[in-house]
mmCIF file of C-alpha atoms in Angstrom:
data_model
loop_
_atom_site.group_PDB
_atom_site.id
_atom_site.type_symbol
_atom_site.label_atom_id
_atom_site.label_comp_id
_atom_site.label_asym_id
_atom_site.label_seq_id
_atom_site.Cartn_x
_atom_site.Cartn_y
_atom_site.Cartn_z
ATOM 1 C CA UNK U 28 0.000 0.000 0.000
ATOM 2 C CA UNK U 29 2.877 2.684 1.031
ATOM 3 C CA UNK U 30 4.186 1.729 -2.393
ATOM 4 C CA UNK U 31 1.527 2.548 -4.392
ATOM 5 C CA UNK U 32 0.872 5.557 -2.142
ATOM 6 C CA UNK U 33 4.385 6.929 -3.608
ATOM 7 C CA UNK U 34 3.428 6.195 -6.888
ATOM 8 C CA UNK U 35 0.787 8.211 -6.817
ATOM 9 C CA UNK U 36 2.128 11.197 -4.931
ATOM 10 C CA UNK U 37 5.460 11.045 -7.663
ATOM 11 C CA UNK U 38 3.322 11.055 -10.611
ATOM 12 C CA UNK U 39 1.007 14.047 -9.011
ATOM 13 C CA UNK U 40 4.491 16.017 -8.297
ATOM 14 C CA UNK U 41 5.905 14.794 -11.493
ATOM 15 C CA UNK U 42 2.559 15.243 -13.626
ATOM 16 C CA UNK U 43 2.702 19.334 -13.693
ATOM 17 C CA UNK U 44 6.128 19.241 -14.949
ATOM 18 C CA UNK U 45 5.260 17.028 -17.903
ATOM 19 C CA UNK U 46 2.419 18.933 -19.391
ATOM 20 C CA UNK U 47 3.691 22.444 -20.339
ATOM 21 C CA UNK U 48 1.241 23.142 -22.995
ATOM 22 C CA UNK U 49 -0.516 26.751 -22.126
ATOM 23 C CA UNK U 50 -3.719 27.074 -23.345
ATOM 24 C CA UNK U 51 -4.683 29.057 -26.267
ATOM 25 C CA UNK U 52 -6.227 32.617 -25.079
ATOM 26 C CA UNK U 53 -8.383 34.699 -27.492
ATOM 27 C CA UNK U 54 -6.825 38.706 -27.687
ATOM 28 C CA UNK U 55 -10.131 39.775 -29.606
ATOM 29 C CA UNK U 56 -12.375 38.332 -32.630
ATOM 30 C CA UNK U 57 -14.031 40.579 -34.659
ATOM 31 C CA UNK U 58 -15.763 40.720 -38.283
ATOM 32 C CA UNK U 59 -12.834 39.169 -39.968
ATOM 33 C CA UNK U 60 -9.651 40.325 -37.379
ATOM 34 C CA UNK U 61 -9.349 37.588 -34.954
ATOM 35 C CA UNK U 62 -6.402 37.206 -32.787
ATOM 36 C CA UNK U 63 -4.922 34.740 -30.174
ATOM 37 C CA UNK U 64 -2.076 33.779 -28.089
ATOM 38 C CA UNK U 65 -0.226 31.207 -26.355
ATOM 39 C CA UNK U 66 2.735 31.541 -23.682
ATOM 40 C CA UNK U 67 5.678 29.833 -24.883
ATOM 41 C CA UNK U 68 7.367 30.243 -21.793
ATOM 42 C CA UNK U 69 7.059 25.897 -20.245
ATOM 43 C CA UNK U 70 6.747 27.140 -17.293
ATOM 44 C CA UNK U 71 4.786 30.838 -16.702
ATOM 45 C CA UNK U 72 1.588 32.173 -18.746
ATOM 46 C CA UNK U 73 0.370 36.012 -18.615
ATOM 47 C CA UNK U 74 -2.591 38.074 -19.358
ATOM 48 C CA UNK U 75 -3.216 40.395 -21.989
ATOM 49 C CA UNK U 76 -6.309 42.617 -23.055
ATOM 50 C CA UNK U 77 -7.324 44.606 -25.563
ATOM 51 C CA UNK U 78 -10.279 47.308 -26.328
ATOM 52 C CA UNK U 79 -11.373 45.301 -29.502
ATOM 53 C CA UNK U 80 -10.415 44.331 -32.709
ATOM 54 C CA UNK U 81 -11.350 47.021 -34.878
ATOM 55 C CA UNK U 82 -8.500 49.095 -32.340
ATOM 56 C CA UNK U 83 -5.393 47.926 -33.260
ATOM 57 C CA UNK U 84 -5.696 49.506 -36.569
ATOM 58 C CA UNK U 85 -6.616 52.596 -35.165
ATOM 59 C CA UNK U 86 -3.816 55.200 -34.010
ATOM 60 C CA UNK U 87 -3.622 54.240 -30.198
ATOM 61 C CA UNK U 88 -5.547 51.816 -28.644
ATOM 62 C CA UNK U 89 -5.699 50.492 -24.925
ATOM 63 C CA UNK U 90 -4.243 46.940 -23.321
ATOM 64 C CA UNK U 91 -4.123 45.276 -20.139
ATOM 65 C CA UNK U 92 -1.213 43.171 -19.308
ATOM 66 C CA UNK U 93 0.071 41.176 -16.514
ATOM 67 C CA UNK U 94 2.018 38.957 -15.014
ATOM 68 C CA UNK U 95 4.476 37.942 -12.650
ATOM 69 C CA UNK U 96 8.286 38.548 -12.867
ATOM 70 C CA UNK U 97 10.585 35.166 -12.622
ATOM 71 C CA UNK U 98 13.740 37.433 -13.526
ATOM 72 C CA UNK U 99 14.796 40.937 -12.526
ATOM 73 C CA UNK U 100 14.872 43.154 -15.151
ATOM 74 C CA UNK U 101 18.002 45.332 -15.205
ATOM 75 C CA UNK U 102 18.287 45.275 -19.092
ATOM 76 C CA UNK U 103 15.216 43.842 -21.226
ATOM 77 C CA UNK U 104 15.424 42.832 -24.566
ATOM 78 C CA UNK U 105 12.487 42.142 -27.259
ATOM 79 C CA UNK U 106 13.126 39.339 -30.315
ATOM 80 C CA UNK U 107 10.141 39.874 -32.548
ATOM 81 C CA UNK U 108 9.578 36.957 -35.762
ATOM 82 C CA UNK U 109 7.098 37.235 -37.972
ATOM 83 C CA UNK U 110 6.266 34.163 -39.532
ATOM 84 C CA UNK U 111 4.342 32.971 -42.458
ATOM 85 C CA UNK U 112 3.333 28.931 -43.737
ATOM 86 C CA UNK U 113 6.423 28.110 -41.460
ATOM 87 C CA UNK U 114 8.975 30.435 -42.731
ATOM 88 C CA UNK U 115 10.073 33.349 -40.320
ATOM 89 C CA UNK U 116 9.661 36.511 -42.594
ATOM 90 C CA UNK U 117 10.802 39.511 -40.962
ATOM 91 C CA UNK U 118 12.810 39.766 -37.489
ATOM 92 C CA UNK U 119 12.990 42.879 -35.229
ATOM 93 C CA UNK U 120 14.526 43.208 -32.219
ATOM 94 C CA UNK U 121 14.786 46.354 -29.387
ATOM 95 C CA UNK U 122 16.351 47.099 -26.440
ATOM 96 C CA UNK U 123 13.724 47.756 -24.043
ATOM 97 C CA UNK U 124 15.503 48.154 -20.686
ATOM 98 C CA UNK U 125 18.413 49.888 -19.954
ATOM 99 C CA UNK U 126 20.753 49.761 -16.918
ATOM 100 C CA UNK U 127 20.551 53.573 -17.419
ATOM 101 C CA UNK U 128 17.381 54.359 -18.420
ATOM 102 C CA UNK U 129 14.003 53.974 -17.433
ATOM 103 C CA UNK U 130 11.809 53.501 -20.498
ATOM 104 C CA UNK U 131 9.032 51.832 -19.151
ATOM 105 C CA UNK U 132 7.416 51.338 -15.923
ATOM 106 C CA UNK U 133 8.898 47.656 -15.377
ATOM 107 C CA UNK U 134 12.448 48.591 -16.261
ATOM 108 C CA UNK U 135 13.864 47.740 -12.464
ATOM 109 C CA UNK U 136 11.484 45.355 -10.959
ATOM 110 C CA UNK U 137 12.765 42.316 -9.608
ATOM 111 C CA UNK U 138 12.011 38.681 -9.582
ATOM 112 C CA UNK U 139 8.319 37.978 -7.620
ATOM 113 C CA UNK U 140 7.437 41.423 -8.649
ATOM 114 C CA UNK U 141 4.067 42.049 -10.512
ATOM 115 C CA UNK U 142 3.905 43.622 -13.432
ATOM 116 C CA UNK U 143 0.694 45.795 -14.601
ATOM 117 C CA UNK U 144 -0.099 47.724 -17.556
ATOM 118 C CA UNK U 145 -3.581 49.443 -18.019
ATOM 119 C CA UNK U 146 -2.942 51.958 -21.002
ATOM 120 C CA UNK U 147 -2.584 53.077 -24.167
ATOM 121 C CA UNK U 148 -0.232 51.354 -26.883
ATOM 122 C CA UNK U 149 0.801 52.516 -30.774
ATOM 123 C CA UNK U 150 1.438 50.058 -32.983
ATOM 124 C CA UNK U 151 1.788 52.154 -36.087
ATOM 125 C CA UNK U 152 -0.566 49.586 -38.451
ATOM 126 C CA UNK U 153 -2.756 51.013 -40.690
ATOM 127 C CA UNK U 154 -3.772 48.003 -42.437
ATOM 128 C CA UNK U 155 -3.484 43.728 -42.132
ATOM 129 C CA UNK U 156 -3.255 41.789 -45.191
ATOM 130 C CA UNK U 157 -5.768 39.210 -45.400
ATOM 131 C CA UNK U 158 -4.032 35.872 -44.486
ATOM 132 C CA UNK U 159 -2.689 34.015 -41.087
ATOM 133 C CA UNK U 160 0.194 35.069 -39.716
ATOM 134 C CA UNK U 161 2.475 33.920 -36.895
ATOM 135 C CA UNK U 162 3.933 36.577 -34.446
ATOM 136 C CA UNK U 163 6.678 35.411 -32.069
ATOM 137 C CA UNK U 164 7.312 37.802 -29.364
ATOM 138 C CA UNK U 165 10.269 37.270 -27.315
ATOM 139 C CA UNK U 166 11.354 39.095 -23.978
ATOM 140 C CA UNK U 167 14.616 38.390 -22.375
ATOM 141 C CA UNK U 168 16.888 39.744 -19.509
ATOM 142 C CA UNK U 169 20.627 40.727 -19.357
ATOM 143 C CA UNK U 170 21.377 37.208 -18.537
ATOM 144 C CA UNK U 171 19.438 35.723 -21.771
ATOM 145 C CA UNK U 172 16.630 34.566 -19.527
ATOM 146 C CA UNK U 173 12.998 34.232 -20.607
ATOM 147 C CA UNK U 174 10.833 37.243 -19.346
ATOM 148 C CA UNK U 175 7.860 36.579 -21.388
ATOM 149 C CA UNK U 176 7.149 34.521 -24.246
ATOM 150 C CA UNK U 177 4.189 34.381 -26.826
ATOM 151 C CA UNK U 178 3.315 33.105 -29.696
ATOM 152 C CA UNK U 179 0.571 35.223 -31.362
ATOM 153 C CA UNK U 180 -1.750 33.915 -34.075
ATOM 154 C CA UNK U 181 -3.220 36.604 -36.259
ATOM 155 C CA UNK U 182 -6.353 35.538 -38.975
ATOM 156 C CA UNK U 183 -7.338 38.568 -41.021
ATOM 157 C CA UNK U 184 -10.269 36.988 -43.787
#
C-alpha cells in the first residue's frame, strides 16, 4: 500500500512538470480580425487585453497586461519573428531596458514582482493583409533569460 501511495504522490508532483502546454487565449475576434495567443514560456503564462479588434488599426488603442516577474529586469530585450506557412519573414529586435534608463514602468522590478499595464499602446498599423500570420514575441533579460514569451496567431479573412 505505502508503495503505491508513492506512486501516486510522484506522478502528481511529477505530472505538472510534464504537461507544459498553455492554453490558447483569445486577444479579440471581430468581423474578420481575430487574434490569439499562447505563452511559450514551459513554465509561466500572462494576461493580456485589448479594447477590440477594430482598435489595433486605429492610431492608439488600450491593453491590459500582466504577469508575474521570474527574472529581474536590469536590461530587457524584445526578439520579434514574424512568420508565415512556417517560414520566419521579418525579425525585429529592441532594447527595451536599460541599466541607465528607465523607459518603461517595469524597467527595475525584480524577480516575484508584478507587473501591470492598463494603457494606451501605438502600434503604427494602418492596415493587415488578409491571411494568417504567426507573431513570435520574445522578452529576455541581461542574462538571456525568458521574461515573457508568446506566440501570437493573427487571422485577417
Amino acid at each position: 500500500m505505502k508503495m503505491l501511495n508513492a506512486a501516486i504522490l510522484i506522478l502528481v508532483l511529477f505530472y505538472p512538470s510534464l504537461s507544459t502546454k498553455w492554453p490558447t487565449h483569445t486577444v479579440c475576434k471581430e468581423n474578420n480580425l481575430e487574434i490569439y495567443y499562447k505563452s511559450c514560456d514551459p513554465v509561466q503564462d500572462f494576461a493580456l487585453s485589448i479594447d477590440g479588434c477594430s482598435n489595433i488599426l486605429t492610431k492608439t488603442f488600450n491593453i491590459r497586461a500582466a504577469m508575474v516577474l521570474r527574472h529581474n529586469i536590469k536590461e530587457l530585450s524584445m526578439n520579434i519573428n514574424l512568420i508565415i506557412n512556417g517560414k520566419s519573414i521579418l525579425t525585429y529586435s529592441q532594447k527595451l531596458c536599460e541599466p541607465n534608463g528607465r523607459r518603461f514602468i517595469f524597467c527595475g522590478k525584480k524577480k516575484g514582482e508584478h507587473i501591470y499595464y492598463e494603457g494606451p499602446v501605438t502600434l503604427g498599423i494602418h492596415e493587415i493583409p488578409q491571411g494568417e500570420y504567426t507573431v513570435s514575441v520574445m522578452l529576455y533579460n541581461e542574462d538571456h533569460l525568458t521574461v515573457a514569451c508568446a506566440d501570437f496567431t493573427i487571422k485577417n479573412k
